[in-house]
XYZ file of C-alpha atoms in Angstrom:
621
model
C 20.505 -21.557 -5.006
C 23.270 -20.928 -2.548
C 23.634 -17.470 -1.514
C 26.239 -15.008 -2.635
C 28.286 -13.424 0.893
C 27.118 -10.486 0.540
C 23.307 -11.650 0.369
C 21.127 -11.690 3.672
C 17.992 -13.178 4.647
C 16.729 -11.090 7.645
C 15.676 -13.723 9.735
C 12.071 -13.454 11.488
C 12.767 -12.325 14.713
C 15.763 -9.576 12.970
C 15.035 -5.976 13.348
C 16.020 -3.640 10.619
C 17.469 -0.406 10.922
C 17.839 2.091 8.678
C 20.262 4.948 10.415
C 19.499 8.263 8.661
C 21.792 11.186 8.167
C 20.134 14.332 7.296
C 20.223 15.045 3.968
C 21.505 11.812 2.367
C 18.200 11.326 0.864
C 16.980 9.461 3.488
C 13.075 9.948 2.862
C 13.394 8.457 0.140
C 14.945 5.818 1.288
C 12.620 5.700 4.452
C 9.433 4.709 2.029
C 11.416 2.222 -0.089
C 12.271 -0.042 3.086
C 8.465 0.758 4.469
C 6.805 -0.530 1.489
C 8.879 -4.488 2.703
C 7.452 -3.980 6.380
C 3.533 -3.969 7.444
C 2.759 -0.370 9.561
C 2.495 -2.151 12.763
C 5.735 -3.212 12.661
C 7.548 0.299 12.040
C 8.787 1.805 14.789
C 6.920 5.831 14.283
C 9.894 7.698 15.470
C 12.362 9.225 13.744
C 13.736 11.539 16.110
C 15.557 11.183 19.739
C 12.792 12.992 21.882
C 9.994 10.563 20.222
C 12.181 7.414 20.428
C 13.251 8.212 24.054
C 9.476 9.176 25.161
C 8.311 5.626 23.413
C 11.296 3.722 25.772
C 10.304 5.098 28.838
C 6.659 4.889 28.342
C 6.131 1.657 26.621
C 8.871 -0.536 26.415
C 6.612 -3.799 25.822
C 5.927 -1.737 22.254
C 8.956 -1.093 21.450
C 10.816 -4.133 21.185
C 7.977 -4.983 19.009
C 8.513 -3.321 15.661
C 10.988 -4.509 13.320
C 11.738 -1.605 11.168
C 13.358 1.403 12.827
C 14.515 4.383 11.176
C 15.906 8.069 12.024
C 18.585 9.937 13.121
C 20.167 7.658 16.241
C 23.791 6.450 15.087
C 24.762 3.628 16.144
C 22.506 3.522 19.286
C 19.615 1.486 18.348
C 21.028 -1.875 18.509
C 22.316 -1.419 21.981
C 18.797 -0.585 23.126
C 17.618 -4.417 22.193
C 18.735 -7.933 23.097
C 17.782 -9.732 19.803
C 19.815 -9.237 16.506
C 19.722 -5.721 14.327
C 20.469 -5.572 10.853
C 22.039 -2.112 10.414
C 21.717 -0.317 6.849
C 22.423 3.507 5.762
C 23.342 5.546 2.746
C 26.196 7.996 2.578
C 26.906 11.630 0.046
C 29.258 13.326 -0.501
C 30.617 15.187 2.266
C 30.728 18.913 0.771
C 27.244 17.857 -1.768
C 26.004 17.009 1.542
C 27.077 20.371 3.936
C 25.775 22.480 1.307
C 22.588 20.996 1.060
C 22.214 20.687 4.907
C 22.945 24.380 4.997
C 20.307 25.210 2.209
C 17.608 23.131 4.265
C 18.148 25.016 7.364
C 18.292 28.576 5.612
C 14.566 27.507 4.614
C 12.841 25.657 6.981
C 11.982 27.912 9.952
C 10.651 24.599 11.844
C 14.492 23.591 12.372
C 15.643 24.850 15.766
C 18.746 26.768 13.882
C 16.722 28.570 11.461
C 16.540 31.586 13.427
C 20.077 31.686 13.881
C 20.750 31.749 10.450
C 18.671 34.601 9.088
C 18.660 36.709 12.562
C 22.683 36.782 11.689
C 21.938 36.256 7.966
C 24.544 33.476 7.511
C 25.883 32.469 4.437
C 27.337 29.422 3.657
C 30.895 30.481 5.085
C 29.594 32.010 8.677
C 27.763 28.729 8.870
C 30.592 26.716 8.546
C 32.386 29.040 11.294
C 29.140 29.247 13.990
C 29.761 27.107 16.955
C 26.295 25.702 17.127
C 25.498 25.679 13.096
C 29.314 23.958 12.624
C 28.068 20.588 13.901
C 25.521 20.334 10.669
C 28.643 20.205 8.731
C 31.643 18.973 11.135
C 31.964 15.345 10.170
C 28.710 14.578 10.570
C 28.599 11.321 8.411
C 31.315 9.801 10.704
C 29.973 11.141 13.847
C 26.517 9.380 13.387
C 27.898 6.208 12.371
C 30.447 5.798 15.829
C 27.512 7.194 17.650
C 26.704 4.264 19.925
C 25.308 5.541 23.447
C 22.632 3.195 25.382
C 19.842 4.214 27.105
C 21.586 4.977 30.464
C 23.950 7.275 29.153
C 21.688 9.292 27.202
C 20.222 9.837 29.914
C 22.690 11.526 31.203
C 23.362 14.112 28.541
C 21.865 17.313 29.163
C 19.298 18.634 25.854
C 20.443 15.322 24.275
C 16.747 14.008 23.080
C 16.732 18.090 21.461
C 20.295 18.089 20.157
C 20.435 14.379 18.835
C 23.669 13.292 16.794
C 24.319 16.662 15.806
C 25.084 18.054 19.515
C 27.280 15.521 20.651
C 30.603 15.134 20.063
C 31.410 12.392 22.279
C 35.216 14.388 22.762
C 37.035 10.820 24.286
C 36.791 9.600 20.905
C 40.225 10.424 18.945
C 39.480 11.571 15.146
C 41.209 8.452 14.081
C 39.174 6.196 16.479
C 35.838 7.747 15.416
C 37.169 6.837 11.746
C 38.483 3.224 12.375
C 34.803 2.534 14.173
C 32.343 4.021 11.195
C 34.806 2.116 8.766
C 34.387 -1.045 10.660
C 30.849 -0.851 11.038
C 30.453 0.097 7.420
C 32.091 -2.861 6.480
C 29.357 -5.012 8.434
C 26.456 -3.544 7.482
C 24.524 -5.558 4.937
C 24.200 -2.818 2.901
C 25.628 1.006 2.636
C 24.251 2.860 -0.400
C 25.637 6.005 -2.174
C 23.610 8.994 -2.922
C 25.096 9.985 -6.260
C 24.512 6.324 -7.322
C 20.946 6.186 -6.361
C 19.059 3.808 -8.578
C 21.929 1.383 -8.284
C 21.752 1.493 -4.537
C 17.917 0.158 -5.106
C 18.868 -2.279 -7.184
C 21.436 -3.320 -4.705
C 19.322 -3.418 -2.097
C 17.173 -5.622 -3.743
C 19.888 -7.904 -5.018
C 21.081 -8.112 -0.900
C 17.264 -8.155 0.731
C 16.152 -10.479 -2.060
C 13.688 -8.512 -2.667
C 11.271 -7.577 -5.897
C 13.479 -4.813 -7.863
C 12.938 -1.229 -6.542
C 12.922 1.305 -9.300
C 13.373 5.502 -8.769
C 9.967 6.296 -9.488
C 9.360 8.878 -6.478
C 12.010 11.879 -4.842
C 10.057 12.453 -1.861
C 11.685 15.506 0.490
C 13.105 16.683 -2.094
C 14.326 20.338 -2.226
C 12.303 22.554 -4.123
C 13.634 23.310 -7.689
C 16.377 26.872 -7.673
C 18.862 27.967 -9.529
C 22.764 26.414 -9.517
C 24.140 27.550 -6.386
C 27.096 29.829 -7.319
C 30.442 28.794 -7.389
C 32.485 28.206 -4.241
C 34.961 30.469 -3.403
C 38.594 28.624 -2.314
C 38.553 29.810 1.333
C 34.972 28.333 1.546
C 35.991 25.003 -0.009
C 38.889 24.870 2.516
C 36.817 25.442 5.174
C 34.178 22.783 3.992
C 37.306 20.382 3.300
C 38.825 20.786 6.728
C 35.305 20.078 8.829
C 34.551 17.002 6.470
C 38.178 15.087 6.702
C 36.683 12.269 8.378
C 33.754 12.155 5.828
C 35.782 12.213 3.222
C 37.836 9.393 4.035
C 34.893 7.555 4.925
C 32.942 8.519 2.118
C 36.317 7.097 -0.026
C 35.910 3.584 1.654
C 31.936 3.206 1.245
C 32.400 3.746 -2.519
C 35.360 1.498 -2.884
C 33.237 -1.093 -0.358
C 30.276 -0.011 -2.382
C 31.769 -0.720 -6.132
C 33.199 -4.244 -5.272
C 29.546 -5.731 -3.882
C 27.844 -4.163 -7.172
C 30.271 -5.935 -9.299
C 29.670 -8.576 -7.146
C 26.169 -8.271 -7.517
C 26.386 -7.735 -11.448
C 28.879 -10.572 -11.682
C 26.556 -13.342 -10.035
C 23.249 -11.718 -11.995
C 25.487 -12.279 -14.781
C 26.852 -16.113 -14.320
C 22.974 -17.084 -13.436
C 20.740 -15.061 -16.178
C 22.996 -13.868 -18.934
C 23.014 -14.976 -22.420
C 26.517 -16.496 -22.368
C 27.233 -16.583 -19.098
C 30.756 -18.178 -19.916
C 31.385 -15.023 -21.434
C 33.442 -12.538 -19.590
C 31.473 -9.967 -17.528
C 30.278 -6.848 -19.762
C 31.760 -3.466 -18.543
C 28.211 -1.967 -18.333
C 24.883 -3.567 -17.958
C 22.139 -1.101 -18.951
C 18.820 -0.777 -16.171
C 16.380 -2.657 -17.979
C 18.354 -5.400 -18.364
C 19.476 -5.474 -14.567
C 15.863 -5.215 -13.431
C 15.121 -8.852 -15.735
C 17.930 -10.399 -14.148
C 16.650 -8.543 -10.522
C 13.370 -10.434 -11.094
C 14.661 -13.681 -11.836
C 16.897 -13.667 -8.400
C 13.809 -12.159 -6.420
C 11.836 -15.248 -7.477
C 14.514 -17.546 -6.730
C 15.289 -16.238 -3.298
C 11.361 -16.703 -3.075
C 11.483 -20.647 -4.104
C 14.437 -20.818 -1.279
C 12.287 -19.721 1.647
C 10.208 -21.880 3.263
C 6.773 -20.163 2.860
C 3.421 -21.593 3.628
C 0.672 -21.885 0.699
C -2.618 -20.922 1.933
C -6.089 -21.325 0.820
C -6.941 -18.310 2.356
C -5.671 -14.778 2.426
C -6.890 -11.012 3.737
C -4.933 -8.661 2.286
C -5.836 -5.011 3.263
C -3.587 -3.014 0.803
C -1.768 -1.347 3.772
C 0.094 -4.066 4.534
C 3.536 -4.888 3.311
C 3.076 -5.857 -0.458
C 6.010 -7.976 -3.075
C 5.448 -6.158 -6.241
C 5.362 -3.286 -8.090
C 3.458 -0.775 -9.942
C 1.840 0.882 -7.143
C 2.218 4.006 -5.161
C 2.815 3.992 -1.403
C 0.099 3.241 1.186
C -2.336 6.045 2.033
C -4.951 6.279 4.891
C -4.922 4.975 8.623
C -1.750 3.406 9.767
C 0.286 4.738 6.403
C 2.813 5.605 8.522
C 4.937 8.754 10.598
C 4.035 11.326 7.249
C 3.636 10.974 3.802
C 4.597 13.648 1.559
C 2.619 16.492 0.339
C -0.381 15.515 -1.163
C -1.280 12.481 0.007
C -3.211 11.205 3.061
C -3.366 10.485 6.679
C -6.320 8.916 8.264
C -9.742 7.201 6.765
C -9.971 3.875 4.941
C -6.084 1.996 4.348
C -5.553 2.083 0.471
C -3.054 1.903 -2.185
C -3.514 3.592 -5.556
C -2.223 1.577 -8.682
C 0.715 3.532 -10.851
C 2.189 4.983 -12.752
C 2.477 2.076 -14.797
C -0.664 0.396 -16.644
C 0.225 -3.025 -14.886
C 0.378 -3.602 -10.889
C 1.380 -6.620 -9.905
C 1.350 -8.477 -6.269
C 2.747 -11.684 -5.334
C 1.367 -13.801 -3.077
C 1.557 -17.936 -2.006
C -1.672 -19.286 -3.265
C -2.384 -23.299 -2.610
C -3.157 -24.853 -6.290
C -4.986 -27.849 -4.516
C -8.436 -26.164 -4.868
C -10.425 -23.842 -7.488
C -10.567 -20.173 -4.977
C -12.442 -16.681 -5.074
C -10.762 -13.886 -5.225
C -12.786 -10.487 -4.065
C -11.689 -7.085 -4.772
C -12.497 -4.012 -3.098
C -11.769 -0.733 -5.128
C -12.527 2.702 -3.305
C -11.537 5.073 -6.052
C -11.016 5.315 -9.702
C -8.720 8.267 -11.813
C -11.777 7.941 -14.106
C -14.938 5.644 -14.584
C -12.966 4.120 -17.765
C -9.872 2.830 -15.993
C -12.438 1.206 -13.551
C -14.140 -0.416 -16.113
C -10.975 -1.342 -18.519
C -9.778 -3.475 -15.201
C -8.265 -6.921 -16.248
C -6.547 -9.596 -13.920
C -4.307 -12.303 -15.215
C -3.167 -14.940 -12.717
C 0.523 -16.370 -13.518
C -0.094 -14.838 -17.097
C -3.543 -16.422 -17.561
C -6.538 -14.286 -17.685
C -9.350 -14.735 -15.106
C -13.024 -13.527 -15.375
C -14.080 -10.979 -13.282
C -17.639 -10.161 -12.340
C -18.498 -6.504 -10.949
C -21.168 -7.456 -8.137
C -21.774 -3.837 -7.021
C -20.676 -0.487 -8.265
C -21.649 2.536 -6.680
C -19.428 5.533 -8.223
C -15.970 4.657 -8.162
C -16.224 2.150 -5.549
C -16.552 -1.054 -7.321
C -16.633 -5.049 -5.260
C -15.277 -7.455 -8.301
C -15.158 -10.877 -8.053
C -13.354 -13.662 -9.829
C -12.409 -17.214 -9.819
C -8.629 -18.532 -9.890
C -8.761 -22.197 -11.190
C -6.070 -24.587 -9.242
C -4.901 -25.002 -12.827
C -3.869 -21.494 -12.850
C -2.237 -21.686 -9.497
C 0.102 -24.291 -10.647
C 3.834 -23.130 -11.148
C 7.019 -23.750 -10.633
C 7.497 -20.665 -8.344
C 6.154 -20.220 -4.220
C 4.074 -17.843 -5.149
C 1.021 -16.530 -7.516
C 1.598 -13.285 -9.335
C -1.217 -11.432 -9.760
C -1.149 -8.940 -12.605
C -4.204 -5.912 -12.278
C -3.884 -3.914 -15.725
C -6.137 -0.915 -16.502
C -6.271 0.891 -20.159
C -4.612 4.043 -18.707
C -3.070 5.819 -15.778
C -3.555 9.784 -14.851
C -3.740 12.577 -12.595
C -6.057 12.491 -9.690
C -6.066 15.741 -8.379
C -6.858 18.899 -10.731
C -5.096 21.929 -9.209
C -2.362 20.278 -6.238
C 0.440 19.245 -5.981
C 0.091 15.793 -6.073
C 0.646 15.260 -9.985
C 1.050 11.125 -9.174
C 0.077 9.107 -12.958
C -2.492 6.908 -10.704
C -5.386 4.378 -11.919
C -7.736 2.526 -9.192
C -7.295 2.944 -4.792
C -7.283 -0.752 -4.105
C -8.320 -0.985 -0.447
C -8.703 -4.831 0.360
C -8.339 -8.188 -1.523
C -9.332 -11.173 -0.212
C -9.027 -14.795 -1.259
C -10.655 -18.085 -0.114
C -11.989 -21.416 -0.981
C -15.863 -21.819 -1.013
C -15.653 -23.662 2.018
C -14.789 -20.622 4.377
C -17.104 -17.306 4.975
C -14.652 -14.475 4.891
C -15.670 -11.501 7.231
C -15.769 -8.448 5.517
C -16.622 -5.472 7.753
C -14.353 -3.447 5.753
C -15.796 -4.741 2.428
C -18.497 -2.172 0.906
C -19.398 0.609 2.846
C -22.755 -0.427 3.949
C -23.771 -1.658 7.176
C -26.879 -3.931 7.338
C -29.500 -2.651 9.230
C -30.165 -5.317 11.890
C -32.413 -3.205 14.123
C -35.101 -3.010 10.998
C -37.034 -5.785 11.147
C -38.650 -5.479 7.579
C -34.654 -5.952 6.468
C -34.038 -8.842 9.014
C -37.506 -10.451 8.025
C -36.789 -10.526 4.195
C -32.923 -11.854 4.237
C -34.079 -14.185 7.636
C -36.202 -15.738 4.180
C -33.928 -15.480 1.975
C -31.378 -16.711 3.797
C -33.182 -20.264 4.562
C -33.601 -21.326 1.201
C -30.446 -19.910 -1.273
C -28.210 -22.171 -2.021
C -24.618 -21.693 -2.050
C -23.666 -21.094 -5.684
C -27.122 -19.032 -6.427
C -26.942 -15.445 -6.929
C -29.217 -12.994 -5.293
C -29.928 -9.364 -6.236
C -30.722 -6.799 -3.835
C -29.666 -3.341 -2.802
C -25.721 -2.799 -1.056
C -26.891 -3.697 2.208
C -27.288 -7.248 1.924
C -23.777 -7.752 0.607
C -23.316 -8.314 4.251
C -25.186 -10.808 4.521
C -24.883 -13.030 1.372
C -21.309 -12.024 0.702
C -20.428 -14.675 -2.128
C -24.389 -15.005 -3.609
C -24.202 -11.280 -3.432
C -25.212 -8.948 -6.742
C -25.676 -4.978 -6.767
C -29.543 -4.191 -8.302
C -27.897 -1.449 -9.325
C -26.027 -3.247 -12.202
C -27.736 -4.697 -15.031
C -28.349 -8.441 -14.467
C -30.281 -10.045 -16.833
C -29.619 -13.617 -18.182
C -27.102 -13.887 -15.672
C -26.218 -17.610 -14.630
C -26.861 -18.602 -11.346
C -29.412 -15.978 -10.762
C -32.024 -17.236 -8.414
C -33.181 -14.185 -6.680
C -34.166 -10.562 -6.879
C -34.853 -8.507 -3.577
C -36.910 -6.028 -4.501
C -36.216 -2.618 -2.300
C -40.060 -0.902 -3.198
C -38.792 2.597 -2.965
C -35.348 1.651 -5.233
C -37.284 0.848 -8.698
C -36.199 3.773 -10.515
C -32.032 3.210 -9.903
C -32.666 -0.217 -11.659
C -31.894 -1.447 -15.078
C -34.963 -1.320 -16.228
C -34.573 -4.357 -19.088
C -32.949 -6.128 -15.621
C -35.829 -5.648 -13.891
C -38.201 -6.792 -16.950
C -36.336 -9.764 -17.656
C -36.927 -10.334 -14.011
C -40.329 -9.903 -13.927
C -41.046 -12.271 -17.069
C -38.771 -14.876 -15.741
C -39.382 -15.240 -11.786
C -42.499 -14.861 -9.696
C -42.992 -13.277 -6.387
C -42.395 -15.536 -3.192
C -42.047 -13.079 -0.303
C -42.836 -9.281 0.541
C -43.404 -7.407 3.274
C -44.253 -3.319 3.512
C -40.406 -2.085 2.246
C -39.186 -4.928 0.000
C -40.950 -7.917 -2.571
C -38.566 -11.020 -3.027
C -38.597 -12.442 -6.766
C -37.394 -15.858 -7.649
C -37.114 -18.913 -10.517
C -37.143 -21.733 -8.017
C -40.066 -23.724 -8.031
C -40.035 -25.327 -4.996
C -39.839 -21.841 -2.370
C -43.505 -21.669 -0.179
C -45.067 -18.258 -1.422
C -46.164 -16.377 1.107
C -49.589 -14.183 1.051
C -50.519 -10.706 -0.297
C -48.180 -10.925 -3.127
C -50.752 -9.819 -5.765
C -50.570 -6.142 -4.844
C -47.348 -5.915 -4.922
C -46.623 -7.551 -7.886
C -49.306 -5.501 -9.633
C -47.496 -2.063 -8.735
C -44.265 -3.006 -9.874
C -45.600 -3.956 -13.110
C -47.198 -0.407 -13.071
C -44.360 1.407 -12.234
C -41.691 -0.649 -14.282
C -44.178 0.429 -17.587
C -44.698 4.012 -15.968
C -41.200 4.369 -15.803
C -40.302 3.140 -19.239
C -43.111 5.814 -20.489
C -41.479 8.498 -18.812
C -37.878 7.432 -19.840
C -39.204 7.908 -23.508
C -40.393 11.204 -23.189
C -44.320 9.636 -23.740
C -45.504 10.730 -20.062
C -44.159 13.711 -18.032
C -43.177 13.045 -14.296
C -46.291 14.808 -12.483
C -48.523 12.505 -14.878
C -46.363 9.206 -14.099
C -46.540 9.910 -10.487
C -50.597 10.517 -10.682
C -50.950 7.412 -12.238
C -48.970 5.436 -9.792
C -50.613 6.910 -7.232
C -54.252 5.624 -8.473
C -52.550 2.247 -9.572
C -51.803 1.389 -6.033
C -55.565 1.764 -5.133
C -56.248 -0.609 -7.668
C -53.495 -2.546 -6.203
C -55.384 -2.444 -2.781
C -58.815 -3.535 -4.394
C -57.091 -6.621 -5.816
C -55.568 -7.957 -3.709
C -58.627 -7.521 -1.158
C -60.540 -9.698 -4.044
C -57.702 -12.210 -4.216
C -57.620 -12.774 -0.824
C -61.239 -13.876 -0.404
């Protein structure tokens, strides 16, 4: 497919940069482009005292990241050698002072906050302040022909405080500051319009080639209030002279910004529309768009060159092509994430609002793989049991190999045959029967499903590390643990299953099975590890069908190893053991039916292991 002009590939050593102006809705916007970019390549600050404090301190990590965003004009590309692709979104000019005005009046952590209510401003006396002024004087312009370096920031007095807003940069004529943020308007890949939001996304996507970005989240957005009043004629002049500039400019990004979406729409048009001979419709509705947005997003896949891999670890804080899941929560989420959510703890993504989440990613078809799933939270037990997975629309089995509360490990198996495709890539579809609330009484009111932490894929040739699997951590310093899956461990076979308690999944990750989930008749099951003091969180028909079908082969004073292959050495003492599991397992079953109360059950086992001891002195004569 050759590439409409005003497409761009960002090629892999191209920063992006998305230049902010305060309230443009630029948080938004902020979490849109972070969600294409993994967190250790975003650049964390936002602001001039953080950005300058990261150049003189560790200049190495800077010229590292590839996404930068905040409130730096044009500055950021001269602070780098290698290519920057510049991006930004403009408002209204007067939309835009009034709303910058608002913020201030009612955020006291904004240095002119006390200004404003120790002179209790209004909107007019704002406008007129020397030092509040600059929030509304042209700031649009003034940010985009804002192009200082590092050396002569330096030399600004308060700069890294002031930012933008304080400096005028006075040997600039108004008509030069113009002609510059016009020019560099016109080369930016992409300049997006607030009051045409969801078709900036879609834009953005068409231009990135990227999956189609819907409005599903406002995040910074200013609490709900009543319709501010009316302005009154002197106050509209007044707003009208500071924003001339704006205005002007904010004429020639919608003009710029209306030909490359008919652009956009005419191309989507020629390539995926029903009669594409046809003249161009006036109007295209959303749904619609988004189709033909999918179609191009593949296509722009098929024309990269991407390797196909065997093998992929995928923590679900990482950069994700997809959709139908909310942003990226826990360590290394990013600078902030809006109310609600978190910072810190185990990297996650929650699945929502819709049903269906879907990820992208280039499988080889060469070779049958695993795929492993590691969920850390559920909206509700049902949604994490209605979980489905379809691979390039075809579905796949899934077995649950441990569940402990919401966290759930879930295997499956993707068949090459389901690999196969025309496309570069798998899509992966997860789909759960419902999507809700997580949080009863906050503010985070997100429709949400299952917190996928990790996914991994491989072939059964490789052993995929998995520190960050389950949260369990083998206990290598106990020899009675080291002693039974040392045993264990020399005589499974690679496509055998083995039961034991969460620990182990550490050490048999793909032969793995929770003995907390019922297991019986399961193929492949060669092995139960017995954990002595853990009878009673068992399936108890499990455990029987167990104990009809497999004899003892190992045990030692915490665990007794069960298993159906005839040709394992047995080691000695077994008899006791086996005796008091068979006690307890019926004990149990007694007590579960209301036949035996628990002080009786617990006598009984008591006086069985006795017994126990007396036999297996006897069969050890």
């Amino acid at each position: 497919m050759q590439m409409n002009s005003i497409e761009y590939d960002l090629g892999p050593n191209e920063r992006l940069y998305f230049l902010h102006i305060q309230k443009t809705a630029g948080t938004t916007f902020y979490f849109t482009l972070d969600e294409k970019f993994d967190p250790e390549q975003i650049c964390p600050a936002r602001f001039w005292r953080q950005f300058l404090r990261l150049a003189r301190e560790d200049g190495k990590r800077l010229r590292q990241y590839r996404l930068f965003r905040g409130h730096f004009g044009c500055s950021i590309p001269q602070f780098f050698k290698r290519p920057t692709a510049c991006v930004t979104v403009l408002r209204d000019p007067i939309k835009r002072s009034i709303s910058h005005f608002q913020h201030i009046a009612r955020e006291p952590k904004d240095r002119r906050h006390k200004l404003v209510k120790a002179h209790d401003m209004d909107l007019a006396a704002f406008a007129e302040h020397p030092e509040t002024r600059l929030a509304i004087l042209n700031l649009q312009t003034r940010s985009i022909a804002f192009d200082l370096g590092f050396k002569e920031l330096k030399k600004i007095r308060r700069f890294a405080a002031q930012g933008v807003i304080g400096t005028l940069q006075p040997e600039r004529s108004d008509d030069e500051l113009l002609a510059i943020a016009k020019q560099r308007l016109d080369n930016f890949p992409f300049v997006g319009i607030v009051e045409r939001f969801q078709d900036s996304l879609f834009l953005l996507s068409y231009v990135f080639g990227w999956y189609p970005i819907r409005q599903t989240r406002q995040l910074n957005k200013a609490p709900d209030r009543k319709a501010s009043p009316a302005l009154s004629p002197e106050v509209m002049e007044t707003l009208t002279n500071l924003n001339q500039l704006d205005i002007q400019l904010y004429h020639h990004a919608k003009e710029q910004f209306d030909h490359r979406y008919t652009c956009m729409v005419t191309d989507l048009w020629q390539r995926y529309g029903d009669r594409p001979s046809d003249p161009v419709p006036d109007t295209v509705d959303d749904d619609t768009l988004f189709a033909w947005l999918q179609l191009h997003y593949e296509s722009r896949m098929n024309q990269r060159t991407t390797q196909k891999l065997h093998t992929i670890d995928f923590p679900f804080s990482k950069a994700l092509a997809g959709t139908g899941w909310h942003l990226r929560e826990g360590a290394g989420s990013g600078w902030h994430l809006p109310s609600g959510l978190t910072e810190g703890g185990t990297p996650f993504r929650w699945t929502g609002p819709e049903t269906t989440s879907i990820i992208d990613l280039p499988l080889a078809s060469d070779a049958d793989l695993t795929i492993k799933l590691c969920i850390i939270n559920a909206a509700a037990s049902d949604i994490l049991d209605s979980l489905t997975l379809t691979a390039n629309g075809h579905l796949v089995e899934l077995e649950t190999v441990l569940k402990q509360g919401t966290l759930a490990i879930i295997y499956g198996t993707l068949a090459k045959e389901l690999l196969m495709g025309d496309r570069a890539f798998t899509r992966l579809a997860f789909s759960v029967n419902r999507t809700t609330t997580s949080s009863v009484g906050t503010s985070d009111q997100r429709l949400v499903g299952l917190a996928f932490h990790r996914l991994q894929i491989f072939p059964d040739s490789v052993e995929m590390v998995d520190e960050d699997f389950a949260h369990y951590v083998f206990p290598t310093n106990d020899m009675q643990w080291v002693q039974v899956a040392d045993f264990v461990a020399t005589y499974v076979q690679l496509r055998e299953k083995v039961v034991a308690p969460g620990e182990f999944s550490k050490r048999f990750p793909k032969q793995f099975r929770s003995q907390t989930l019922p297991f019986s008749e399961k193929p492949d099951l060669n092995w139960v590890i017995l954990h002595k003091g853990l009878l009673p969180s068992m399936d108890l028909p499990s455990l029987r069908w167990a104990l009809s079908k497999m004899k003892p082969v190992f045990r030692n004073d915490v665990f007794i190893v069960l298993s159906n292959r005839s040709d394992v050495p047995r080691s000695h003492r077994l008899m006791q053991d086996w005796f008091l599991i068979q006690i307890q397992v019926w004990l149990t079953q007694l007590e579960n039916q209301n036949l035996l109360p628990s002080p009786t059950r617990n006598a009984l086992f008591q006086a069985s292991k006795v017994l126990g001891k007396a036999i297996n002195k006897w069969s050890n004569r």
